[in-house]
Coordinates of C-alpha atoms and ligand atoms in Angstrom, one line a residue:
M1 CA -62.3 -49.4 29.7
R2 CA -60.0 -46.2 30.8
P3 CA -57.1 -46.7 33.1
F4 CA -58.0 -45.8 35.9
E5 CA -61.7 -46.4 36.2
L6 CA -63.2 -46.2 40.2
P7 CA -65.6 -49.8 41.3
E8 CA -69.0 -50.9 40.8
T9 CA -69.0 -50.4 44.6
F10 CA -68.5 -46.3 44.6
E11 CA -70.8 -45.9 41.6
R12 CA -73.0 -47.5 44.0
I13 CA -72.6 -44.5 46.7
P14 CA -75.1 -41.8 46.3
R15 CA -73.2 -38.6 44.9
L16 CA -74.5 -35.0 44.4
R17 CA -71.4 -33.3 41.3
F18 CA -70.4 -29.5 42.7
L19 CA -67.2 -29.8 41.0
S20 CA -68.1 -28.4 37.6
G21 CA -65.1 -31.2 36.4
P22 CA -61.4 -32.0 37.6
T23 CA -59.8 -29.2 39.5
P24 CA -56.5 -27.7 38.1
L25 CA -52.9 -29.5 38.1
Q26 CA -50.5 -26.1 37.1
Q27 CA -46.5 -26.4 37.9
A28 CA -45.7 -23.7 40.2
E29 CA -42.7 -22.6 38.0
R30 CA -41.7 -19.6 39.9
L31 CA -42.3 -21.0 43.5
S32 CA -39.9 -23.7 42.3
Q33 CA -37.1 -20.9 41.3
A34 CA -37.3 -19.4 44.5
L35 CA -37.1 -22.8 46.4
S36 CA -34.9 -24.1 43.6
T37 CA -37.0 -27.2 43.8
N38 CA -39.9 -28.9 41.7
I39 CA -43.7 -28.1 42.8
F40 CA -46.6 -29.0 41.5
I41 CA -50.2 -27.5 42.9
K42 CA -54.1 -29.3 43.2
R43 CA -55.6 -27.0 42.8
D44 CA -58.8 -27.8 44.8
D45 CA -59.2 -23.8 46.0
L46 CA -61.0 -24.0 43.1
T47 CA -64.1 -26.9 43.7
G48 CA -66.5 -24.3 43.5
L49 CA -69.8 -23.7 46.5
A50 CA -70.1 -20.0 47.5
T51 CA -66.1 -20.3 46.2
G52 CA -63.8 -23.3 47.0
G53 CA -62.0 -26.0 49.1
N54 CA -61.8 -29.8 50.2
K55 CA -64.9 -29.4 51.8
T56 CA -66.7 -29.5 48.3
R57 CA -65.5 -33.1 48.0
K58 CA -66.8 -34.3 51.2
L59 CA -70.2 -33.2 50.9
E60 CA -70.9 -34.5 46.8
F61 CA -71.3 -37.8 48.7
L62 CA -72.7 -36.2 52.6
V63 CA -75.0 -34.0 51.3
A64 CA -76.0 -37.2 48.6
D65 CA -76.6 -39.3 51.3
A66 CA -78.7 -36.6 53.9
L67 CA -81.5 -36.0 50.3
E68 CA -81.4 -40.2 49.8
K69 CA -82.3 -40.3 54.7
N70 CA -85.5 -37.2 53.1
A71 CA -83.5 -34.1 55.7
D72 CA -84.9 -31.2 55.2
C73 CA -81.9 -29.5 57.5
I74 CA -78.3 -29.7 58.3
I75 CA -76.6 -30.1 61.0
T76 CA -73.0 -29.5 61.1
A77 CA -70.2 -27.2 63.3
G78 CA -66.7 -26.1 63.8
G79 CA -64.8 -22.8 64.7
V80 CA -66.1 -19.7 63.6
Q81 CA -63.8 -19.2 60.5
S82 CA -64.4 -22.9 59.4
N83 CA -64.5 -23.0 56.0
H84 CA -66.4 -26.5 56.2
C85 CA -69.5 -24.6 57.5
R86 CA -69.4 -22.1 54.8
Q87 CA -68.8 -24.9 52.3
T88 CA -71.9 -26.9 53.8
A89 CA -74.5 -23.9 54.0
A90 CA -73.5 -22.9 50.5
A91 CA -74.9 -26.8 49.6
A92 CA -77.7 -26.9 51.7
A93 CA -79.2 -23.8 50.1
K94 CA -78.2 -24.9 46.8
H95 CA -80.8 -27.7 48.1
G96 CA -83.1 -25.4 49.7
M97 CA -82.5 -27.2 53.2
E98 CA -81.9 -25.5 56.4
C99 CA -78.3 -25.0 57.5
H100 CA -77.8 -24.9 61.2
L101 CA -74.2 -24.4 62.7
V102 CA -72.4 -25.0 66.4
F103 CA -69.7 -22.5 66.5
G104 CA -67.0 -23.2 69.6
G105 CA -66.2 -19.2 71.1
V106 CA -68.9 -17.1 71.1
P107 CA -69.5 -14.5 68.5
P108 CA -67.0 -12.4 67.9
P109 CA -67.0 -8.2 66.7
R110 CA -67.3 -8.4 63.5
M111 CA -69.0 -10.2 60.2
R112 CA -65.7 -11.3 58.3
G113 CA -64.2 -14.3 56.0
N114 CA -66.5 -17.5 56.5
Y115 CA -68.5 -15.8 58.8
F116 CA -70.0 -13.2 56.7
L117 CA -70.0 -16.0 53.7
D118 CA -72.5 -18.1 56.4
Q119 CA -74.5 -15.4 56.9
L120 CA -75.4 -14.1 53.2
L121 CA -75.6 -18.2 52.9
G122 CA -78.7 -17.9 55.2
A123 CA -77.3 -20.1 57.8
R124 CA -78.0 -20.4 61.7
F125 CA -75.8 -20.3 64.5
Y126 CA -75.8 -21.4 67.6
W127 CA -72.1 -21.2 70.7
T128 CA -70.9 -24.0 72.5
E129 CA -67.5 -24.1 74.1
K130 CA -65.3 -25.6 71.8
Q131 CA -65.0 -29.4 73.4
L132 CA -69.4 -29.5 73.8
R133 CA -69.6 -28.8 69.8
N134 CA -70.7 -32.6 69.5
I135 CA -73.2 -32.4 72.4
K136 CA -74.9 -28.9 71.4
M137 CA -75.2 -30.3 68.1
A138 CA -77.7 -33.8 69.5
E139 CA -79.3 -31.0 71.2
V140 CA -80.0 -29.2 67.9
A141 CA -81.2 -31.9 66.1
E142 CA -83.2 -32.8 68.8
K143 CA -84.7 -29.7 69.0
L144 CA -85.5 -30.2 65.1
R145 CA -87.0 -33.3 65.2
S146 CA -89.5 -32.7 67.9
S147 CA -90.7 -29.7 65.6
G148 CA -91.0 -32.5 62.7
R149 CA -88.2 -31.9 60.8
N150 CA -85.9 -34.7 59.6
P151 CA -81.9 -33.4 60.3
Y152 CA -79.1 -34.7 58.9
M153 CA -75.6 -33.9 61.1
I154 CA -72.6 -33.5 58.9
P155 CA -69.8 -33.9 61.7
I156 CA -67.0 -31.7 62.1
G157 CA -65.1 -31.4 59.0
G158 CA -67.5 -34.1 57.6
S159 CA -64.8 -36.1 58.3
N160 CA -66.5 -39.6 58.2
S161 CA -65.9 -42.7 56.0
L162 CA -68.9 -41.4 53.9
G163 CA -67.4 -37.9 53.2
A164 CA -63.7 -39.3 52.6
M165 CA -65.2 -41.0 49.1
G166 CA -65.0 -36.8 48.2
Y167 CA -61.0 -37.9 47.8
V168 CA -61.1 -41.3 47.3
A169 CA -62.7 -40.2 43.5
A170 CA -60.0 -37.2 44.1
M171 CA -57.5 -39.4 44.3
F172 CA -58.5 -41.3 41.0
E173 CA -59.0 -37.6 39.4
L174 CA -55.3 -37.0 39.7
A175 CA -53.9 -40.2 38.2
E176 CA -55.8 -39.1 35.3
Q177 CA -54.4 -36.1 35.4
T178 CA -50.3 -36.9 35.9
A179 CA -51.3 -40.1 33.3
L180 CA -52.0 -37.5 30.6
Q181 CA -49.4 -35.4 31.5
S182 CA -46.7 -38.7 32.6
L183 CA -45.9 -37.5 35.8
Q184 CA -45.0 -39.4 38.9
F185 CA -44.8 -37.1 42.4
D186 CA -42.5 -38.5 44.6
H187 CA -44.1 -36.1 47.8
L188 CA -48.2 -35.5 48.4
I189 CA -48.6 -32.8 50.7
F190 CA -51.5 -30.9 52.0
A191 CA -53.0 -30.2 55.0
T192 CA -54.6 -32.3 57.7
S193 CA -57.0 -31.3 60.7
S194 CA -60.2 -33.5 60.7
G195 CA -59.1 -35.6 59.0
G196 CA -61.3 -37.1 55.8
T197 CA -58.7 -35.6 53.7
Q198 CA -56.1 -37.8 54.6
A199 CA -58.2 -41.0 55.4
G200 CA -59.7 -40.7 51.2
I201 CA -56.3 -39.4 49.7
T202 CA -54.5 -42.3 51.7
L203 CA -57.2 -45.5 50.5
G204 CA -57.3 -43.5 46.7
A205 CA -53.9 -43.9 46.9
C206 CA -53.5 -47.1 48.0
M207 CA -56.5 -48.4 45.2
T208 CA -54.6 -45.7 42.3
G209 CA -51.6 -46.9 42.3
F210 CA -49.7 -43.9 44.0
R211 CA -46.1 -44.5 44.2
G212 CA -45.2 -41.2 46.4
K213 CA -44.6 -40.0 49.7
I214 CA -47.7 -39.2 51.1
T215 CA -47.9 -36.7 54.3
G216 CA -50.3 -34.2 56.0
I217 CA -49.3 -31.6 57.2
S218 CA -50.8 -30.9 60.6
I219 CA -52.5 -28.0 61.4
D220 CA -53.3 -28.5 64.9
Q221 CA -53.6 -32.7 66.1
L222 CA -51.1 -34.2 68.2
P223 CA -49.4 -37.2 67.9
D224 CA -51.5 -40.1 69.8
E225 CA -49.3 -40.5 72.7
K226 CA -49.7 -37.0 73.4
S227 CA -52.9 -36.1 73.8
E228 CA -56.1 -37.9 75.0
Y229 CA -58.0 -37.5 71.5
K230 CA -56.2 -40.2 69.3
Y231 CA -56.5 -38.2 65.5
K232 CA -54.3 -40.9 64.3
S233 CA -55.9 -43.4 64.6
F234 CA -59.3 -41.7 64.3
V235 CA -57.2 -41.6 60.6
L236 CA -56.9 -45.2 60.4
D237 CA -60.5 -45.7 61.3
I238 CA -62.2 -43.9 58.9
T239 CA -59.9 -44.6 56.0
N240 CA -60.5 -48.9 57.0
G241 CA -64.5 -47.7 57.4
A242 CA -64.4 -46.3 53.9
C243 CA -62.1 -49.7 52.7
K244 CA -64.8 -51.7 53.8
M245 CA -67.6 -49.6 52.5
L246 CA -66.1 -50.0 49.0
G247 CA -65.8 -53.7 49.8
I248 CA -62.3 -53.8 49.3
D249 CA -60.7 -56.6 51.5
H250 CA -57.8 -54.6 52.4
L251 CA -56.8 -53.1 56.1
F252 CA -54.2 -50.2 56.5
S253 CA -52.5 -50.1 59.7
L254 CA -50.8 -46.9 61.4
E255 CA -47.9 -47.0 59.7
D256 CA -49.3 -46.5 56.7
I257 CA -50.9 -42.5 57.7
A258 CA -48.5 -40.0 57.4
I259 CA -48.6 -37.0 59.6
D260 CA -46.1 -33.9 60.7
Y261 CA -46.8 -32.5 63.4
S262 CA -43.7 -30.4 63.4
Y263 CA -45.8 -27.4 62.7
L264 CA -48.1 -26.2 65.3
G265 CA -46.8 -23.0 65.4
K266 CA -48.5 -21.1 68.4
G267 CA -52.0 -23.4 67.8
Y268 CA -54.8 -23.2 65.8
G269 CA -55.6 -20.4 64.3
V270 CA -52.8 -18.1 65.4
V271 CA -50.6 -16.9 62.4
G272 CA -46.6 -16.8 62.6
E273 CA -44.1 -15.8 61.0
P274 CA -43.7 -19.4 59.2
E275 CA -47.3 -19.2 57.7
K276 CA -46.8 -15.0 56.7
E277 CA -43.6 -15.9 54.9
A278 CA -45.8 -19.1 52.8
I279 CA -48.7 -16.7 51.8
K280 CA -46.9 -14.2 50.7
M281 CA -44.6 -16.1 49.4
L282 CA -47.0 -18.3 47.2
A283 CA -48.5 -15.2 46.4
Q284 CA -45.7 -13.0 44.7
T285 CA -44.9 -16.1 42.6
E286 CA -47.7 -17.9 41.4
G287 CA -50.5 -15.5 42.4
I288 CA -52.5 -18.0 44.2
L289 CA -53.9 -17.4 47.9
V290 CA -53.6 -19.7 50.4
G291 CA -54.7 -18.8 54.1
P292 CA -53.9 -18.5 57.0
V293 CA -55.8 -21.3 59.3
Y294 CA -54.5 -24.7 57.0
T295 CA -52.7 -24.0 53.7
G296 CA -50.5 -21.4 55.1
R297 CA -49.2 -23.6 57.6
A298 CA -49.1 -26.8 55.0
L299 CA -46.6 -24.4 52.0
S300 CA -44.9 -23.8 55.4
G301 CA -44.4 -27.3 56.4
L302 CA -43.4 -27.8 52.8
I303 CA -41.2 -24.6 52.3
D304 CA -39.3 -26.0 55.8
L305 CA -38.9 -30.2 54.9
I306 CA -36.9 -28.3 51.1
R307 CA -35.3 -26.4 53.4
Q308 CA -34.0 -28.8 54.9
Q309 CA -33.2 -30.9 52.7
K310 CA -35.7 -33.7 54.2
I311 CA -37.5 -32.9 50.0
R312 CA -34.8 -33.1 48.1
L313 CA -33.7 -31.4 44.8
H314 CA -34.4 -33.0 42.0
E315 CA -37.8 -34.7 43.4
K316 CA -41.5 -33.9 42.6
V317 CA -43.7 -32.7 45.0
L318 CA -47.3 -31.7 44.7
F319 CA -48.5 -29.4 47.0
W320 CA -52.8 -30.2 47.4
H321 CA -53.9 -26.6 47.8
T322 CA -57.5 -26.9 49.5
G323 CA -58.6 -23.7 49.8
D324 CA -58.7 -21.3 53.3
D325 CA -58.3 -18.2 51.0
V326 CA -61.5 -16.7 51.8
T327 CA -60.5 -16.7 55.9
L328 CA -57.5 -14.4 54.9
H329 CA -59.9 -11.5 55.3
A330 CA -60.6 -12.6 59.4
Y331 CA -57.0 -12.0 59.2
V332 CA -55.9 -9.2 57.5
D333 CA -54.4 -7.3 60.4
D334 CA -52.6 -10.8 61.6
I335 CA -50.4 -11.1 58.2
L336 CA -50.3 -7.5 57.5
G337 CA -48.2 -7.6 61.4
N338 CA -50.9 -4.1 62.2
K339 CA -52.5 -6.2 64.7
I340 CA -53.9 -4.0 68.2
E341 CA -54.2 -5.9 71.1
G342 CA -58.2 -6.4 71.7
D343 CA -59.5 -6.2 68.5
Ligands
LIG1 C1 -60.8 -28.8 56.6 C2 -59.6 -28.6 55.7 C3 -58.6 -28.8 55.6 C4 -58.5 -30.3 56.8 O1 -59.1 -31.5 55.8 P1 -59.7 -32.7 57.2 O2 -60.1 -33.5 56.4 O3 -60.5 -31.2 57.7 O4 -58.2 -33.3 57.9 C5 -57.6 -28.7 55.4 N1 -57.7 -27.9 54.5 C6 -58.3 -26.3 54.3 C7 -58.7 -24.9 53.8 C8 -59.8 -26.9 55.0 O5 -60.5 -26.4 55.4

């Protein structure tokens, strides 16, 4: 038996293969030098599906489930620069299914970044208020059903217990890589926003005996006590749901879900100085691109945690790169600092 085999219950869940193999685990030498620390990067920006990103791992399970249920079209939702929507559109195209995307807001004047790629991938668009996206998805589904179609709905960010299996598997992948390289991390840092990634990482960490401290850097979610939408409780529910799906007799609690809310800046998708610094620092030390919405913000959080010595200099840190480089193309002026009013 190999050291880190997935349980048999896991192997029974239908899964497609969108990744061609494990994503690289790389030592970031020049970034580490710049911050006087020891940083490694897990390259999930290289997962594939019309570039890459963390949603590819979730979609291996979600699209397999859609096919299992004989769906002929997929509906999902997000922001106009959603990486999840772009990757879903790519996965749907690959399996000959129509992809219907519900966006919050109004169509932007120009087709750029993910929105441009969605169009190339043949997706259809619907627009509504941000808070009404779930209702709109249900409406679109109803309409498709009444015309004889069989739609499959994927929640925002692909975040449910089935989608979280992608990151359970990813933790097993990481465990094999760290075992081969005799590595042990003190910290694991990543961007968290719709919860599926953190749920999968939390459960997978427990199953593989990962010993580092896991911290999701919140991109846009508030602490439960400050918001009607209880994000941490939601992540916990997905985690426990995934656990149950695998037949594991264990119940996680809120203390098992660590989220840092210190880096919300001026809100979702608003690029500030910390994100700009992080994006440029990684690009110019490692030749690796992080994006303005998720990974740039999470990396700026990591940089700050190091500067504040909340992560100490001798500790080994894994930064899980979840993608977002396509989004850069929609934020050129914000990042270069030539934003023109009304653009
Ligand atoms: C969706 C996304 C995240 C957040 O993952 P969740 O599972 O939604 O919490 C992080 N990084 C990128 C690039 C994303 O697109």
